[in-house]
Amino acid sequence: MDLKEMHPDTLLAQAGGAIDLASGGVVPPIQPSTTFVRDADYAPLNPANTYARDHNDAVRQAEAVLTQLEGGDAALLFPSGMAAIAALFRTVPTGGRVIVQSGIYWGTTKWIREFCERRQVVMDEVDASDAAALMAACATGAAHLVWIETPSNPWLKIVDIAVAKKAARSCGALLAVDSTAASPILTNPLKLGADVVMHSTTKVINGHSDVLGGVLVARDPGAVWDEIANDRASAGAVMGPFEAWLLLRGMRTLPLRVERMCENAMKVARFLEDHPAVEAVWYPGLESHPGHELAKRQMPQGFGFLMSFLVKGDRDTALKVAGRLGLFHRATSLGGVESLVEHRHTIEPHTGIPETLLRISVGTEKADDLIADLGQALGQ
Ligand SMILES: *Cc1c(COP(=O)(O)O)cnc(C)c1O
């Protein structure tokens, strides 16, 4: 069956291809070789492989799956999500201009700010969930790249991708979307008009908190894409075969994990919303969320597994709630099968994040157990 015809669930269950012909195995083999032989006439035995810095088979397999999942034409895997983001921004010429959503993943904001300063690139930060504000930022002049993140982390803002595309087009910019918190199961930004979609595959795509990675997937890859691919090979920023193999393994259960995590998250959000010790909950699945209607259209199969809530009280109250949690691990990151809690203010105190905010990533545990844990931590 042709990859293009397969439902994502089917594609993913057999991610990496059905059968290894050499062994008969039903999972792909790992080929860790860094170098590859030539025959007596000095032609490479396999023309795709000469030296492992350029590329490797496991990465090609994982890229083919991700390309298909997002409905793109090409994908490039990197050793981390940040490496993927940096690879895209490095194509912006010195003296160029980028428009970046405010209040997004702090690691992204920090890297882009530093990069733009080094390279004299003008960086405009704007709340892209406010369509008029984004349009206005684009109307002030030409730009190379518009960068959005939806749902955003940790504010859970929802950005209308189709509207962002219109805004980007109006200033001649490419639209790139960090879709890590949505996953390719819930949103496919390329199908909504985006030019490039990025994921930290460290998160839900791998889903087991045991491999770092990042990916860019593009539609109609043009000159910018060739530049990224060439630079990745020349500069040696390819993912290794073991990591790519683990990623393929993790992806085989992606639809199941996302389905369960979304169900759990919805139950947890409703519990928190009703809890007297909780001041506010930000989860796009709640009717009270300002982006709920948009999320219903843009994430029709579920609202994700990430949410933030404010504990009534002060910084100390919030830290004590986090400290009393038994099932939720106190750790950064998101999208794994195990639930995590984070006090973001401890990590990024300068970004205006409330001191009473706890961000949780809901895993695949039994929802009742997660709710019981939150209940005892909040005090019932
Ligand atoms: C984790 C994360 C990144 C960075 O990815 P790494 O794999 O940690 O380098 C970027 N964007 C979002 C939304 C993330 O959650």
CSV table of C-alpha atoms and ligand atoms in Angstrom, one decimal:
chain,number,residue,atom,x,y,z
A,1,MET,CA,0.0,0.0,0.0
A,2,ASP,CA,1.2,3.5,-0.9
A,3,LEU,CA,2.3,5.6,2.0
A,4,LYS,CA,0.0,8.5,0.8
A,5,GLU,CA,-3.2,6.4,1.0
A,6,MET,CA,-2.6,5.2,4.6
A,7,HIS,CA,-4.5,6.5,7.6
A,8,PRO,CA,-2.0,8.0,10.1
A,9,ASP,CA,-2.9,5.2,12.6
A,10,THR,CA,-1.9,2.6,10.0
A,11,LEU,CA,1.2,4.5,8.9
A,12,LEU,CA,2.4,4.9,12.4
A,13,ALA,CA,1.7,1.3,13.6
A,14,GLN,CA,4.3,0.2,11.0
A,15,ALA,CA,6.5,3.3,11.1
A,16,GLY,CA,9.8,2.6,9.5
A,17,GLY,CA,8.5,0.1,7.0
A,18,ALA,CA,7.0,-3.3,7.3
A,19,ILE,CA,9.7,-5.9,7.0
A,20,ASP,CA,13.5,-6.0,7.0
A,21,LEU,CA,14.2,-8.3,4.1
A,22,ALA,CA,17.7,-9.2,5.2
A,23,SER,CA,16.5,-10.7,8.6
A,24,GLY,CA,12.7,-11.1,8.2
A,25,GLY,CA,12.3,-8.8,11.2
A,26,VAL,CA,9.1,-6.7,11.5
A,27,VAL,CA,10.9,-3.7,12.8
A,28,PRO,CA,13.6,-1.7,11.0
A,29,PRO,CA,17.3,-2.7,11.6
A,30,ILE,CA,19.8,-0.2,13.1
A,31,GLN,CA,22.8,0.5,10.9
A,32,PRO,CA,25.4,2.4,13.0
A,33,SER,CA,28.2,2.4,10.5
A,34,THR,CA,29.8,5.8,10.0
A,35,THR,CA,31.3,4.9,6.6
A,36,PHE,CA,30.2,2.9,3.6
A,37,VAL,CA,32.2,0.9,1.1
A,38,ARG,CA,32.8,1.3,-2.6
A,39,ASP,CA,33.1,-1.5,-5.1
A,40,ALA,CA,36.2,-2.4,-7.2
A,41,ASP,CA,35.2,0.3,-9.8
A,42,TYR,CA,35.0,2.8,-6.9
A,43,ALA,CA,31.3,3.2,-7.1
A,44,PRO,CA,29.4,3.4,-3.8
A,45,LEU,CA,27.7,0.1,-3.0
A,46,ASN,CA,24.6,2.1,-1.9
A,47,PRO,CA,24.6,5.5,-3.6
A,48,ALA,CA,22.6,7.1,-0.7
A,49,ASN,CA,25.4,6.3,1.8
A,50,THR,CA,29.1,7.4,1.8
A,51,TYR,CA,29.6,8.9,5.2
A,52,ALA,CA,27.2,9.2,8.1
A,53,ARG,CA,27.6,12.9,8.7
A,54,ASP,CA,25.4,13.7,5.7
A,55,HIS,CA,22.5,11.4,6.5
A,56,ASN,CA,21.6,7.8,7.6
A,57,ASP,CA,18.9,5.3,6.8
A,58,ALA,CA,17.0,5.4,10.1
A,59,VAL,CA,16.7,9.2,9.8
A,60,ARG,CA,15.4,8.9,6.3
A,61,GLN,CA,12.8,6.4,7.5
A,62,ALA,CA,11.7,8.6,10.3
A,63,GLU,CA,11.6,11.7,8.0
A,64,ALA,CA,9.4,9.8,5.5
A,65,VAL,CA,6.9,9.0,8.2
A,66,LEU,CA,6.9,12.6,9.5
A,67,THR,CA,6.6,14.1,6.0
A,68,GLN,CA,3.5,11.9,5.4
A,69,LEU,CA,2.0,12.6,8.8
A,70,GLU,CA,2.1,16.4,8.3
A,71,GLY,CA,1.1,16.3,4.6
A,72,GLY,CA,4.4,17.9,3.5
A,73,ASP,CA,6.9,17.3,0.8
A,74,ALA,CA,10.1,16.9,2.8
A,75,ALA,CA,11.3,16.7,6.4
A,76,LEU,CA,14.6,17.2,8.1
A,77,LEU,CA,15.4,15.8,11.5
A,78,PHE,CA,17.8,17.4,13.9
A,79,PRO,CA,19.4,16.3,17.1
A,80,SER,CA,17.1,18.6,19.2
A,81,GLY,CA,14.1,20.8,18.7
A,82,MET,CA,16.3,23.9,19.3
A,83,ALA,CA,18.7,22.7,16.5
A,84,ALA,CA,15.7,22.5,14.1
A,85,ILE,CA,14.6,26.1,15.1
A,86,ALA,CA,18.1,27.4,14.8
A,87,ALA,CA,18.5,25.8,11.3
A,88,LEU,CA,15.5,27.6,10.0
A,89,PHE,CA,16.4,31.0,11.5
A,90,ARG,CA,19.9,30.8,10.2
A,91,THR,CA,18.5,31.2,6.7
A,92,VAL,CA,17.4,34.7,7.5
A,93,PRO,CA,19.9,37.1,6.0
A,94,THR,CA,21.9,39.5,8.2
A,95,GLY,CA,19.9,42.7,8.5
A,96,GLY,CA,16.6,40.9,7.8
A,97,ARG,CA,13.4,41.0,9.8
A,98,VAL,CA,11.5,38.3,11.7
A,99,ILE,CA,8.1,38.5,13.4
A,100,VAL,CA,7.9,36.2,16.4
A,101,GLN,CA,4.9,35.4,18.7
A,102,SER,CA,5.4,36.7,22.2
A,103,GLY,CA,5.0,34.5,25.3
A,104,ILE,CA,6.1,31.2,23.7
A,105,TYR,CA,8.5,28.4,24.7
A,106,TRP,CA,11.2,30.4,26.6
A,107,GLY,CA,14.2,28.5,25.0
A,108,THR,CA,13.0,29.6,21.6
A,109,THR,CA,12.5,33.3,22.5
A,110,LYS,CA,15.9,33.4,24.2
A,111,TRP,CA,17.8,31.8,21.3
A,112,ILE,CA,16.0,34.0,18.6
A,113,ARG,CA,16.7,37.2,20.6
A,114,GLU,CA,20.4,36.4,20.9
A,115,PHE,CA,20.6,35.3,17.3
A,116,CYS,CA,18.9,38.5,16.0
A,117,GLU,CA,21.2,40.7,18.1
A,118,ARG,CA,24.3,38.9,16.7
A,119,ARG,CA,23.1,39.1,13.2
A,120,GLN,CA,21.5,42.6,13.2
A,121,VAL,CA,18.2,41.0,12.4
A,122,VAL,CA,15.1,43.1,13.4
A,123,MET,CA,12.9,41.0,15.7
A,124,ASP,CA,9.3,42.1,16.4
A,125,GLU,CA,7.5,40.2,19.1
A,126,VAL,CA,3.7,40.2,18.9
A,127,ASP,CA,0.8,38.3,20.5
A,128,ALA,CA,-0.1,36.3,17.4
A,129,SER,CA,-3.3,35.0,19.0
A,130,ASP,CA,-4.6,38.6,18.4
A,131,ALA,CA,-5.1,38.4,14.6
A,132,ALA,CA,-5.3,42.2,14.3
A,133,ALA,CA,-2.0,42.7,16.2
A,134,LEU,CA,-0.3,40.2,13.9
A,135,MET,CA,-1.7,41.8,10.7
A,136,ALA,CA,-0.6,45.2,12.0
A,137,ALA,CA,3.0,43.9,12.7
A,138,CYS,CA,3.1,42.5,9.2
A,139,ALA,CA,1.8,45.7,7.7
A,140,THR,CA,4.8,47.8,9.0
A,141,GLY,CA,7.1,46.3,6.4
A,142,ALA,CA,8.6,43.3,4.7
A,143,ALA,CA,9.9,40.3,6.7
A,144,HIS,CA,11.5,37.0,6.1
A,145,LEU,CA,9.9,34.8,8.6
A,146,VAL,CA,6.8,34.8,10.8
A,147,TRP,CA,7.1,32.3,13.8
A,148,ILE,CA,4.1,31.2,15.8
A,149,GLU,CA,3.5,28.5,18.4
A,150,THR,CA,0.1,26.9,18.9
A,151,PRO,CA,-1.0,26.0,21.5
A,152,SER,CA,1.6,28.2,23.1
A,153,ASN,CA,3.7,27.1,26.1
A,154,PRO,CA,2.9,27.9,28.9
A,155,TRP,CA,0.1,30.3,28.2
A,156,LEU,CA,-1.9,27.9,26.0
A,157,LYS,CA,-2.8,30.6,23.5
A,158,ILE,CA,-4.3,29.4,20.2
A,159,VAL,CA,-3.2,31.1,17.0
A,160,ASP,CA,-5.3,30.9,13.8
A,161,ILE,CA,-2.8,29.3,11.4
A,162,ALA,CA,-4.8,30.3,8.2
A,163,VAL,CA,-5.0,33.9,9.4
A,164,ALA,CA,-1.3,33.9,10.3
A,165,LYS,CA,-0.6,32.7,6.8
A,166,LYS,CA,-2.5,35.6,5.3
A,167,ALA,CA,-0.5,38.0,7.5
A,168,ALA,CA,2.8,36.4,6.6
A,169,ARG,CA,2.0,36.5,2.9
A,170,SER,CA,1.1,40.2,3.2
A,171,CYS,CA,4.7,41.0,4.2
A,172,GLY,CA,6.4,38.4,1.9
A,173,ALA,CA,7.4,36.2,4.8
A,174,LEU,CA,7.3,32.4,5.2
A,175,LEU,CA,5.0,31.1,8.0
A,176,ALA,CA,6.6,28.6,10.4
A,177,VAL,CA,4.6,26.9,13.1
A,178,ASP,CA,5.9,25.3,16.3
A,179,SER,CA,3.2,22.6,16.6
A,180,THR,CA,4.9,20.6,19.4
A,181,ALA,CA,2.0,21.0,21.9
A,182,ALA,CA,-0.5,20.0,19.2
A,183,SER,CA,1.2,16.9,17.7
A,184,PRO,CA,0.7,15.9,14.1
A,185,ILE,CA,-2.4,13.9,15.3
A,186,LEU,CA,-4.3,17.0,16.3
A,187,THR,CA,-3.2,19.7,13.9
A,188,ASN,CA,-1.5,19.7,10.5
A,189,PRO,CA,-0.3,23.3,10.0
A,190,LEU,CA,0.9,22.7,6.4
A,191,LYS,CA,-2.7,21.8,5.4
A,192,LEU,CA,-3.8,25.1,6.8
A,193,GLY,CA,-1.3,27.1,4.8
A,194,ALA,CA,1.9,27.1,6.8
A,195,ASP,CA,5.1,26.8,4.9
A,196,VAL,CA,7.1,25.0,7.5
A,197,VAL,CA,6.0,23.1,10.6
A,198,MET,CA,8.4,22.3,13.5
A,199,HIS,CA,8.2,19.8,16.3
A,200,SER,CA,10.4,19.0,19.2
A,201,THR,CA,10.2,15.3,18.7
A,202,THR,CA,11.7,15.0,22.2
A,203,LYS,CA,8.1,15.6,23.4
A,204,VAL,CA,4.9,13.7,22.4
A,205,ILE,CA,6.1,12.3,19.0
A,206,ASN,CA,8.7,10.1,20.7
A,207,GLY,CA,6.6,10.2,23.9
A,208,HIS,CA,8.8,8.3,26.3
A,209,SER,CA,11.2,11.0,27.6
A,210,ASP,CA,14.2,9.1,26.4
A,211,VAL,CA,15.4,10.7,23.1
A,212,LEU,CA,16.1,14.3,22.1
A,213,GLY,CA,15.2,15.4,18.6
A,214,GLY,CA,13.5,18.1,16.4
A,215,VAL,CA,12.0,18.2,12.9
A,216,LEU,CA,11.2,20.7,10.2
A,217,VAL,CA,8.6,19.6,7.6
A,218,ALA,CA,7.9,21.8,4.6
A,219,ARG,CA,5.5,22.1,1.8
A,220,ASP,CA,6.9,23.1,-1.7
A,221,PRO,CA,10.5,23.2,-0.4
A,222,GLY,CA,12.3,25.9,-2.3
A,223,ALA,CA,15.7,27.5,-2.1
A,224,VAL,CA,15.5,28.1,1.7
A,225,TRP,CA,14.9,24.4,2.2
A,226,ASP,CA,17.9,23.4,0.1
A,227,GLU,CA,20.0,25.8,2.1
A,228,ILE,CA,18.9,24.2,5.4
A,229,ALA,CA,19.4,20.6,4.1
A,230,ASN,CA,22.8,21.5,2.7
A,231,ASP,CA,23.9,23.2,5.9
A,232,ARG,CA,22.7,20.3,8.1
A,233,ALA,CA,24.9,17.9,6.1
A,234,SER,CA,27.9,20.2,5.8
A,235,ALA,CA,27.8,21.4,9.4
A,236,GLY,CA,27.1,17.8,10.7
A,237,ALA,CA,23.8,18.5,12.6
A,238,VAL,CA,22.1,15.2,11.6
A,239,MET,CA,20.3,13.0,14.2
A,240,GLY,CA,22.2,9.7,14.9
A,241,PRO,CA,20.8,6.3,13.9
A,242,PHE,CA,20.1,5.1,17.4
A,243,GLU,CA,18.0,8.2,18.2
A,244,ALA,CA,16.1,7.9,14.9
A,245,TRP,CA,15.4,4.2,15.6
A,246,LEU,CA,14.0,5.0,19.1
A,247,LEU,CA,11.9,7.8,17.5
A,248,LEU,CA,10.4,5.3,15.0
A,249,ARG,CA,9.7,3.0,17.9
A,250,GLY,CA,8.0,5.7,19.9
A,251,MET,CA,6.0,6.9,17.0
A,252,ARG,CA,4.3,3.5,16.5
A,253,THR,CA,2.0,4.3,19.5
A,254,LEU,CA,1.6,8.1,18.9
A,255,PRO,CA,-2.1,8.0,18.0
A,256,LEU,CA,-3.0,5.8,21.0
A,257,ARG,CA,-1.0,8.0,23.4
A,258,VAL,CA,-2.4,11.3,22.1
A,259,GLU,CA,-6.0,10.0,22.3
A,260,ARG,CA,-5.6,8.9,25.9
A,261,MET,CA,-3.7,12.0,26.9
A,262,CYS,CA,-6.3,14.3,25.5
A,263,GLU,CA,-9.1,12.3,27.3
A,264,ASN,CA,-7.2,12.5,30.6
A,265,ALA,CA,-6.4,16.2,30.1
A,266,MET,CA,-10.0,17.1,29.5
A,267,LYS,CA,-11.0,15.3,32.8
A,268,VAL,CA,-8.2,16.9,34.7
A,269,ALA,CA,-9.0,20.3,33.4
A,270,ARG,CA,-12.7,20.0,34.4
A,271,PHE,CA,-11.6,18.8,37.9
A,272,LEU,CA,-9.2,21.8,38.3
A,273,GLU,CA,-11.8,24.3,37.0
A,274,ASP,CA,-14.2,23.2,39.7
A,275,HIS,CA,-11.7,23.1,42.5
A,276,PRO,CA,-12.0,25.8,45.2
A,277,ALA,CA,-8.2,26.0,45.6
A,278,VAL,CA,-7.7,26.8,41.9
A,279,GLU,CA,-8.0,30.4,40.7
A,280,ALA,CA,-7.9,29.8,36.9
A,281,VAL,CA,-7.2,27.0,34.4
A,282,TRP,CA,-5.9,27.5,30.9
A,283,TYR,CA,-6.8,24.5,28.7
A,284,PRO,CA,-8.2,25.0,25.1
A,285,GLY,CA,-10.8,22.3,25.7
A,286,LEU,CA,-12.6,24.3,28.3
A,287,GLU,CA,-15.5,26.5,27.1
A,288,SER,CA,-14.0,29.3,29.3
A,289,HIS,CA,-10.8,29.4,27.3
A,290,PRO,CA,-10.6,32.4,24.9
A,291,GLY,CA,-9.3,30.2,22.1
A,292,HIS,CA,-11.8,27.4,22.6
A,293,GLU,CA,-13.9,28.0,19.4
A,294,LEU,CA,-10.8,28.3,17.3
A,295,ALA,CA,-9.3,25.2,18.9
A,296,LYS,CA,-12.4,23.2,18.1
A,297,ARG,CA,-11.8,24.0,14.4
A,298,GLN,CA,-8.0,23.7,14.4
A,299,MET,CA,-7.7,20.7,16.7
A,300,PRO,CA,-10.9,18.7,15.9
A,301,GLN,CA,-9.7,15.5,17.5
A,302,GLY,CA,-8.6,16.8,20.9
A,303,PHE,CA,-7.2,19.7,22.7
A,304,GLY,CA,-3.8,18.3,23.7
A,305,PHE,CA,-2.2,17.3,27.0
A,306,LEU,CA,-0.7,20.6,28.2
A,307,MET,CA,-2.4,23.0,30.6
A,308,SER,CA,-1.5,25.7,33.1
A,309,PHE,CA,-3.4,26.6,36.3
A,310,LEU,CA,-3.1,29.2,39.0
A,311,VAL,CA,-3.2,28.1,42.6
A,312,LYS,CA,-5.0,30.4,45.0
A,313,GLY,CA,-2.5,31.9,47.4
A,314,ASP,CA,1.2,32.9,46.7
A,315,ARG,CA,4.4,31.4,45.3
A,316,ASP,CA,4.9,29.3,48.4
A,317,THR,CA,1.4,27.8,48.2
A,318,ALA,CA,2.0,26.8,44.5
A,319,LEU,CA,5.4,25.3,45.3
A,320,LYS,CA,3.8,23.3,48.2
A,321,VAL,CA,1.1,21.9,45.9
A,322,ALA,CA,3.8,20.8,43.4
A,323,GLY,CA,5.8,19.4,46.3
A,324,ARG,CA,2.8,17.3,47.6
A,325,LEU,CA,2.2,15.7,44.2
A,326,GLY,CA,3.1,12.0,44.1
A,327,LEU,CA,2.2,10.8,40.6
A,328,PHE,CA,3.2,14.0,38.7
A,329,HIS,CA,7.0,14.2,38.5
A,330,ARG,CA,8.4,17.6,39.2
A,331,ALA,CA,10.3,18.0,36.0
A,332,THR,CA,10.5,20.1,32.9
A,333,SER,CA,9.4,18.9,29.4
A,334,LEU,CA,6.0,17.6,28.2
A,335,GLY,CA,4.3,15.0,26.0
A,336,GLY,CA,5.7,11.8,27.7
A,337,VAL,CA,3.5,8.9,28.9
A,338,GLU,CA,4.3,10.1,32.5
A,339,SER,CA,2.6,13.2,33.9
A,340,LEU,CA,4.8,16.1,34.8
A,341,VAL,CA,4.4,19.3,36.8
A,342,GLU,CA,6.4,22.5,36.5
A,343,HIS,CA,6.6,25.7,38.4
A,344,ARG,CA,7.6,27.9,35.4
A,345,HIS,CA,8.3,31.0,37.5
A,346,THR,CA,11.3,29.2,39.1
A,347,ILE,CA,12.7,28.6,35.5
A,348,GLU,CA,11.8,32.0,33.9
A,349,PRO,CA,11.1,34.5,36.6
A,350,HIS,CA,11.8,37.5,34.3
A,351,THR,CA,9.1,36.7,31.7
A,352,GLY,CA,6.1,37.9,33.7
A,353,ILE,CA,4.9,34.3,34.4
A,354,PRO,CA,2.7,34.3,37.5
A,355,GLU,CA,4.3,33.0,40.7
A,356,THR,CA,1.3,30.8,41.4
A,357,LEU,CA,1.2,29.1,37.9
A,358,LEU,CA,1.7,25.4,37.6
A,359,ARG,CA,2.0,23.9,34.2
A,360,ILE,CA,1.2,20.2,33.8
A,361,SER,CA,1.7,17.7,31.0
A,362,VAL,CA,-0.9,15.0,31.4
A,363,GLY,CA,0.3,11.5,30.6
A,364,THR,CA,-1.4,8.1,29.9
A,365,GLU,CA,-2.0,7.1,33.5
A,366,LYS,CA,-5.6,6.4,34.7
A,367,ALA,CA,-7.4,9.8,34.9
A,368,ASP,CA,-8.9,8.9,38.3
A,369,ASP,CA,-5.4,8.4,39.8
A,370,LEU,CA,-4.2,11.7,38.4
A,371,ILE,CA,-7.3,13.5,39.7
A,372,ALA,CA,-6.9,11.9,43.2
A,373,ASP,CA,-3.2,13.0,43.3
A,374,LEU,CA,-4.1,16.6,42.3
A,375,GLY,CA,-7.0,16.5,44.9
A,376,GLN,CA,-4.8,15.5,47.8
A,377,ALA,CA,-2.1,18.0,46.7
A,378,LEU,CA,-4.6,20.9,46.5
A,379,GLY,CA,-6.3,19.8,49.7
A,380,GLN,CA,-9.9,18.7,49.6
B,1,LIG,C1,10.8,21.5,24.1
B,1,LIG,C2,10.3,22.5,23.1
B,1,LIG,C3,11.2,23.0,22.2
B,1,LIG,C4,12.6,22.7,22.2
B,1,LIG,O1,12.9,21.4,21.8
B,1,LIG,P1,14.2,20.6,22.4
B,1,LIG,O2,14.0,19.2,21.8
B,1,LIG,O3,14.1,20.6,23.9
B,1,LIG,O4,15.4,21.2,21.9
B,1,LIG,C5,10.6,24.0,21.3
B,1,LIG,N1,9.3,24.3,21.3
B,1,LIG,C6,8.5,23.8,22.2
B,1,LIG,C7,7.0,24.2,22.2
B,1,LIG,C8,8.9,22.9,23.1
B,1,LIG,O5,8.1,22.3,24.0
